[in-house]
Amino acid sequence: MSKRKANSGLQMDMGRAARLNITDPDENYVTILLIGKTGTGKSSAANMCIEPSRSQFGENPLICEKKIRLLRDCRTLAVIDTPGLFHTTISAEEMKREMARCVSMCAPGPNVFLIVIEPKRFSREEQDMVEIIKKMFGDEATRYTMVLITHGDEMEADGVSAEKLLYFNSSFNEFVSKCLGGYHVFNNNECNSENKKKQVNELVEKIDRMVQRNGGLCYTNEMFREAQRAIDQEMFQMNGQGEPIGSRDAAERNNSFVRAVEQTEAVGLADVVKGVRAVREAWCKTQ
């Protein structure tokens, strides 16, 4: 299937969308895409961001999940947790499907690609994550990339600050320097709810400053825009009374973009899947 053919059906009647007064996510959204290996505290960090009560991230590490919460300034914080890139039990087809859903859940694009790193487990494979993001989402994505250092409380107990880590670990310093959004530190074992909120608020403030430096808009490219068009099309289907049907949440999980990716590798994700699998297989051989 050609890309032109795969794209057919993704267009929508924008006049109809305007009449329905349905709009894309805008500056009222802060969208975080979490990327990292299983076991780095990625799901724990995601849970801290959304302050879960019942539903939590991490119950199934092989799927892409999205949860939202309201920030203090009335904006919506959307957190998307991805499957661990180096998880050995996820198949190529499963990876392709979950990556398609990941793009769809982020549409029209994330405010930040947040790479989660546990310093004590920082490895050669994780040094390649910036390159993986560039292959997945384009070279410009590095301007929206930030490192989230987890287990900061354990580092503090060992007398190691993030600054010391960057100074004495040249490979980690080089890795962080490629992430043009800088870094942030989370204390995963923090129990005080106010301190948890403070950590998340400080992260959001750093993301806001990074986005402003990049022109004030979220990161997007044709793949994200195509996913957004597919979501719009799914949501704007009409029932017998001329009303739109379907929620955005349902439309993000199943739309013509996701279905096209599941049926063919011609929608821009084929090289991504192959690249991620190659890195993961190389990592597995070293274990």
GROMACS .gro file of C-alpha atoms in nm:
model
  287
    1MET     CA    1   0.000   0.000   0.000
    2SER     CA    2   0.142   0.337  -0.095
    3LYS     CA    3   0.148   0.622   0.152
    4ARG     CA    4  -0.093   0.809  -0.074
    5LYS     CA    5  -0.336   0.519  -0.057
    6ALA     CA    6  -0.286   0.477   0.317
    7ASN     CA    7  -0.366   0.844   0.362
    8SER     CA    8  -0.692   0.824   0.172
    9GLY     CA    9  -0.986   0.844   0.404
   10LEU     CA   10  -0.793   1.040   0.666
   11GLN     CA   11  -0.916   1.373   0.535
   12MET     CA   12  -1.228   1.529   0.690
   13ASP     CA   13  -1.479   1.803   0.619
   14MET     CA   14  -1.321   2.089   0.818
   15GLY     CA   15  -1.627   2.303   0.757
   16ARG     CA   16  -1.833   2.041   0.936
   17ALA     CA   17  -1.580   2.039   1.220
   18ALA     CA   18  -1.612   2.414   1.253
   19ARG     CA   19  -1.990   2.392   1.262
   20LEU     CA   20  -1.967   2.133   1.540
   21ASN     CA   21  -1.728   2.365   1.729
   22ILE     CA   22  -1.487   2.079   1.800
   23THR     CA   23  -1.121   2.180   1.814
   24ASP     CA   24  -0.783   2.012   1.848
   25PRO     CA   25  -0.594   2.013   2.179
   26ASP     CA   26  -0.433   2.355   2.216
   27GLU     CA   27  -0.234   2.565   2.462
   28ASN     CA   28  -0.464   2.442   2.739
   29TYR     CA   29  -0.293   2.102   2.717
   30VAL     CA   30   0.051   1.997   2.842
   31THR     CA   31   0.130   1.662   2.684
   32ILE     CA   32   0.416   1.450   2.820
   33LEU     CA   33   0.540   1.146   2.630
   34LEU     CA   34   0.743   0.921   2.862
   35ILE     CA   35   1.013   0.705   2.704
   36GLY     CA   36   1.249   0.468   2.879
   37LYS     CA   37   1.345   0.118   2.980
   38THR     CA   38   1.137  -0.099   3.209
   39GLY     CA   39   1.259  -0.070   3.568
   40THR     CA   40   1.378   0.291   3.558
   41GLY     CA   41   1.084   0.423   3.761
   42LYS     CA   42   0.900   0.539   3.448
   43SER     CA   43   0.554   0.427   3.560
   44SER     CA   44   0.618   0.555   3.913
   45ALA     CA   45   0.705   0.896   3.769
   46ALA     CA   46   0.393   0.886   3.551
   47ASN     CA   47   0.178   0.810   3.855
   48MET     CA   48   0.332   1.100   4.043
   49CYS     CA   49   0.239   1.330   3.756
   50ILE     CA   50  -0.127   1.231   3.749
   51GLU     CA   51  -0.179   1.172   4.124
   52PRO     CA   52  -0.367   0.843   4.080
   53SER     CA   53  -0.638   0.726   4.314
   54ARG     CA   54  -0.755   0.399   4.159
   55SER     CA   55  -0.621   0.359   3.807
   56GLN     CA   56  -0.243   0.357   3.788
   57PHE     CA   57   0.023   0.332   3.522
   58GLY     CA   58   0.237   0.019   3.509
   59GLU     CA   59  -0.025  -0.251   3.552
   60ASN     CA   60   0.058  -0.372   3.199
   61PRO     CA   61   0.410  -0.265   3.089
   62LEU     CA   62   0.352  -0.381   2.731
   63ILE     CA   63   0.086  -0.127   2.632
   64CYS     CA   64   0.072   0.245   2.570
   65GLU     CA   65  -0.143   0.424   2.829
   66LYS     CA   66  -0.271   0.780   2.864
   67LYS     CA   67  -0.410   0.951   3.173
   68ILE     CA   68  -0.495   1.313   3.243
   69ARG     CA   69  -0.534   1.549   3.537
   70LEU     CA   70  -0.614   1.916   3.588
   71LEU     CA   71  -0.324   2.147   3.673
   72ARG     CA   72  -0.348   2.435   3.918
   73ASP     CA   73  -0.373   2.684   3.631
   74CYS     CA   74  -0.673   2.492   3.489
   75ARG     CA   75  -0.473   2.344   3.204
   76THR     CA   76  -0.492   1.972   3.135
   77LEU     CA   77  -0.183   1.759   3.192
   78ALA     CA   78  -0.183   1.454   2.964
   79VAL     CA   79   0.073   1.183   3.040
   80ILE     CA   80   0.140   0.902   2.791
   81ASP     CA   81   0.343   0.608   2.921
   82THR     CA   82   0.498   0.391   2.650
   83PRO     CA   83   0.603   0.025   2.664
   84GLY     CA   84   0.965  -0.024   2.770
   85LEU     CA   85   1.169   0.005   2.451
   86PHE     CA   86   1.388  -0.291   2.541
   87HIS     CA   87   1.117  -0.520   2.678
   88THR     CA   88   1.198  -0.865   2.543
   89THR     CA   89   0.846  -1.010   2.532
   90ILE     CA   90   0.676  -0.760   2.302
   91SER     CA   91   0.650  -0.878   1.942
   92ALA     CA   92   0.706  -0.673   1.627
   93GLU     CA   93   0.331  -0.658   1.557
   94GLU     CA   94   0.254  -0.556   1.915
   95MET     CA   95   0.525  -0.290   1.903
   96LYS     CA   96   0.391  -0.152   1.576
   97ARG     CA   97   0.036  -0.133   1.715
   98GLU     CA   98   0.140   0.030   2.042
   99MET     CA   99   0.364   0.282   1.866
  100ALA     CA  100   0.072   0.377   1.640
  101ARG     CA  101  -0.146   0.428   1.947
  102CYS     CA  102   0.133   0.627   2.110
  103VAL     CA  103   0.141   0.870   1.817
  104SER     CA  104  -0.239   0.886   1.814
  105MET     CA  105  -0.262   0.957   2.188
  106CYS     CA  106  -0.008   1.240   2.152
  107ALA     CA  107  -0.172   1.401   1.848
  108PRO     CA  108  -0.133   1.672   1.734
  109GLY     CA  109   0.202   1.639   1.915
  110PRO     CA  110   0.367   1.632   2.258
  111ASN     CA  111   0.504   1.925   2.455
  112VAL     CA  112   0.797   1.712   2.566
  113PHE     CA  113   0.965   1.380   2.497
  114LEU     CA  114   1.062   1.289   2.854
  115ILE     CA  115   1.337   1.025   2.867
  116VAL     CA  116   1.333   0.851   3.204
  117ILE     CA  117   1.675   0.749   3.337
  118GLU     CA  118   1.782   0.582   3.660
  119PRO     CA  119   2.147   0.692   3.696
  120LYS     CA  120   2.268   0.371   3.862
  121ARG     CA  121   2.137   0.171   3.566
  122PHE     CA  122   2.240   0.408   3.288
  123SER     CA  123   2.371   0.190   3.005
  124ARG     CA  124   2.511   0.208   2.655
  125GLU     CA  125   2.170   0.127   2.511
  126GLU     CA  126   2.011   0.426   2.679
  127GLN     CA  127   2.268   0.652   2.518
  128ASP     CA  128   2.098   0.567   2.188
  129MET     CA  129   1.755   0.690   2.297
  130VAL     CA  130   1.798   1.038   2.152
  131GLU     CA  131   1.881   0.883   1.816
  132ILE     CA  132   1.576   0.655   1.846
  133ILE     CA  133   1.355   0.957   1.911
  134LYS     CA  134   1.502   1.133   1.608
  135LYS     CA  135   1.432   0.828   1.391
  136MET     CA  136   1.079   0.802   1.530
  137PHE     CA  137   0.976   1.166   1.521
  138GLY     CA  138   1.234   1.366   1.323
  139ASP     CA  139   1.554   1.560   1.399
  140GLU     CA  140   1.368   1.861   1.537
  141ALA     CA  141   1.228   1.645   1.818
  142THR     CA  142   1.553   1.689   2.013
  143ARG     CA  143   1.453   2.050   2.082
  144TYR     CA  144   1.159   1.909   2.279
  145THR     CA  145   1.355   1.635   2.456
  146MET     CA  146   1.421   1.640   2.831
  147VAL     CA  147   1.577   1.390   3.074
  148LEU     CA  148   1.390   1.288   3.388
  149ILE     CA  149   1.637   1.156   3.646
  150THR     CA  150   1.457   0.924   3.887
  151HIS     CA  151   1.547   0.813   4.241
  152GLY     CA  152   1.690   1.152   4.327
  153ASP     CA  153   1.632   1.076   4.695
  154GLU     CA  154   1.865   0.776   4.674
  155MET     CA  155   2.126   0.988   4.499
  156GLU     CA  156   2.097   1.247   4.775
  157ALA     CA  157   2.142   0.977   5.041
  158ASP     CA  158   2.462   0.871   4.862
  159GLY     CA  159   2.583   1.231   4.853
  160VAL     CA  160   2.552   1.252   4.475
  161SER     CA  161   2.376   1.547   4.314
  162ALA     CA  162   2.272   1.568   3.949
  163GLU     CA  163   2.545   1.826   3.897
  164LYS     CA  164   2.810   1.590   4.034
  165LEU     CA  165   2.676   1.308   3.821
  166LEU     CA  166   2.704   1.520   3.508
  167TYR     CA  167   3.053   1.637   3.604
  168PHE     CA  168   3.203   1.297   3.683
  169ASN     CA  169   3.016   1.079   3.430
  170SER     CA  170   3.118   1.196   3.085
  171SER     CA  171   2.890   0.955   2.895
  172PHE     CA  172   2.587   1.069   3.095
  173ASN     CA  173   2.688   1.432   3.046
  174GLU     CA  174   2.713   1.377   2.671
  175PHE     CA  175   2.373   1.208   2.668
  176VAL     CA  176   2.201   1.492   2.858
  177SER     CA  177   2.367   1.752   2.635
  178LYS     CA  178   2.186   1.600   2.336
  179CYS     CA  179   1.852   1.661   2.508
  180LEU     CA  180   1.807   2.032   2.443
  181GLY     CA  181   1.536   2.064   2.710
  182GLY     CA  182   1.781   1.984   2.990
  183TYR     CA  183   1.691   1.763   3.284
  184HIS     CA  184   1.472   1.736   3.592
  185VAL     CA  185   1.503   1.520   3.905
  186PHE     CA  186   1.226   1.320   4.073
  187ASN     CA  187   1.233   1.168   4.422
  188ASN     CA  188   1.028   0.855   4.348
  189ASN     CA  189   0.994   0.758   4.714
  190GLU     CA  190   0.858   1.096   4.823
  191CYS     CA  191   0.559   1.042   5.055
  192ASN     CA  192   0.459   1.402   5.127
  193SER     CA  193   0.178   1.496   4.886
  194GLU     CA  194   0.277   1.865   4.880
  195ASN     CA  195   0.635   1.778   4.790
  196LYS     CA  196   0.508   1.549   4.514
  197LYS     CA  197   0.300   1.832   4.370
  198LYS     CA  198   0.598   2.066   4.393
  199GLN     CA  199   0.814   1.825   4.189
  200VAL     CA  200   0.548   1.797   3.920
  201ASN     CA  201   0.480   2.172   3.912
  202GLU     CA  202   0.853   2.241   3.871
  203LEU     CA  203   0.868   1.988   3.586
  204VAL     CA  204   0.573   2.154   3.410
  205GLU     CA  205   0.737   2.496   3.453
  206LYS     CA  206   1.055   2.367   3.287
  207ILE     CA  207   0.849   2.218   3.004
  208ASP     CA  208   0.668   2.552   2.958
  209ARG     CA  209   0.998   2.741   2.937
  210MET     CA  210   1.133   2.492   2.683
  211VAL     CA  211   0.818   2.519   2.470
  212GLN     CA  212   0.838   2.899   2.480
  213ARG     CA  213   1.199   2.883   2.359
  214ASN     CA  214   1.076   2.667   2.072
  215GLY     CA  215   0.812   2.918   1.960
  216GLY     CA  216   0.534   2.844   2.207
  217LEU     CA  217   0.386   2.542   2.030
  218CYS     CA  218   0.396   2.168   2.090
  219TYR     CA  219   0.616   1.953   1.867
  220THR     CA  220   0.441   1.820   1.561
  221ASN     CA  221   0.515   1.671   1.221
  222GLU     CA  222   0.309   1.516   0.941
  223MET     CA  223   0.272   1.185   1.126
  224PHE     CA  224   0.116   1.355   1.431
  225ARG     CA  225  -0.100   1.577   1.210
  226GLU     CA  226  -0.219   1.275   1.015
  227ALA     CA  227  -0.311   1.101   1.340
  228GLN     CA  228  -0.502   1.413   1.450
  229ARG     CA  229  -0.701   1.415   1.126
  230ALA     CA  230  -0.789   1.050   1.182
  231ILE     CA  231  -0.905   1.125   1.539
  232ASP     CA  232  -1.117   1.414   1.412
  233GLN     CA  233  -1.272   1.194   1.148
  234GLU     CA  234  -1.352   0.925   1.405
  235MET     CA  235  -1.508   1.178   1.645
  236PHE     CA  236  -1.705   1.365   1.379
  237GLN     CA  237  -1.901   1.067   1.255
  238MET     CA  238  -2.266   1.159   1.277
  239ASN     CA  239  -2.552   0.972   1.433
  240GLY     CA  240  -2.908   0.977   1.301
  241GLN     CA  241  -2.985   1.308   1.478
  242GLY     CA  242  -2.689   1.491   1.321
  243GLU     CA  243  -2.482   1.486   1.640
  244PRO     CA  244  -2.114   1.381   1.667
  245ILE     CA  245  -2.052   1.042   1.824
  246GLY     CA  246  -1.756   0.900   2.012
  247SER     CA  247  -1.520   1.044   2.271
  248ARG     CA  248  -1.167   1.160   2.199
  249ASP     CA  249  -1.032   0.884   2.425
  250ALA     CA  250  -1.200   0.613   2.216
  251ALA     CA  251  -1.104   0.787   1.890
  252GLU     CA  252  -0.736   0.800   1.993
  253ARG     CA  253  -0.726   0.425   2.053
  254ASN     CA  254  -0.898   0.319   1.732
  255ASN     CA  255  -0.899   0.531   1.419
  256SER     CA  256  -0.803   0.507   1.053
  257PHE     CA  257  -0.440   0.601   1.129
  258VAL     CA  258  -0.400   0.321   1.385
  259ARG     CA  259  -0.579   0.073   1.159
  260ALA     CA  260  -0.362   0.170   0.861
  261VAL     CA  261  -0.043   0.115   1.064
  262GLU     CA  262  -0.170  -0.225   1.178
  263GLN     CA  263  -0.240  -0.326   0.817
  264THR     CA  264   0.075  -0.192   0.653
  265GLU     CA  265   0.420  -0.060   0.731
  266ALA     CA  266   0.385   0.221   0.476
  267VAL     CA  267   0.268   0.499   0.710
  268GLY     CA  268   0.611   0.612   0.829
  269LEU     CA  269   0.666   0.372   1.118
  270ALA     CA  270   0.836   0.080   0.942
  271ASP     CA  271   1.190   0.213   0.986
  272VAL     CA  272   1.111   0.308   1.344
  273VAL     CA  273   0.999  -0.044   1.434
  274LYS     CA  274   1.304  -0.197   1.266
  275GLY     CA  275   1.538   0.052   1.435
  276VAL     CA  276   1.398  -0.005   1.782
  277ARG     CA  277   1.406  -0.383   1.737
  278ALA     CA  278   1.768  -0.368   1.619
  279VAL     CA  279   1.873  -0.171   1.927
  280ARG     CA  280   1.675  -0.402   2.155
  281GLU     CA  281   1.819  -0.718   1.997
  282ALA     CA  282   2.172  -0.583   2.030
  283TRP     CA  283   2.102  -0.510   2.396
  284CYS     CA  284   1.965  -0.862   2.457
  285LYS     CA  285   2.285  -1.018   2.318
  286THR     CA  286   2.489  -0.839   2.584
  287GLN     CA  287   2.283  -0.975   2.874
   0.00000   0.00000   0.00000
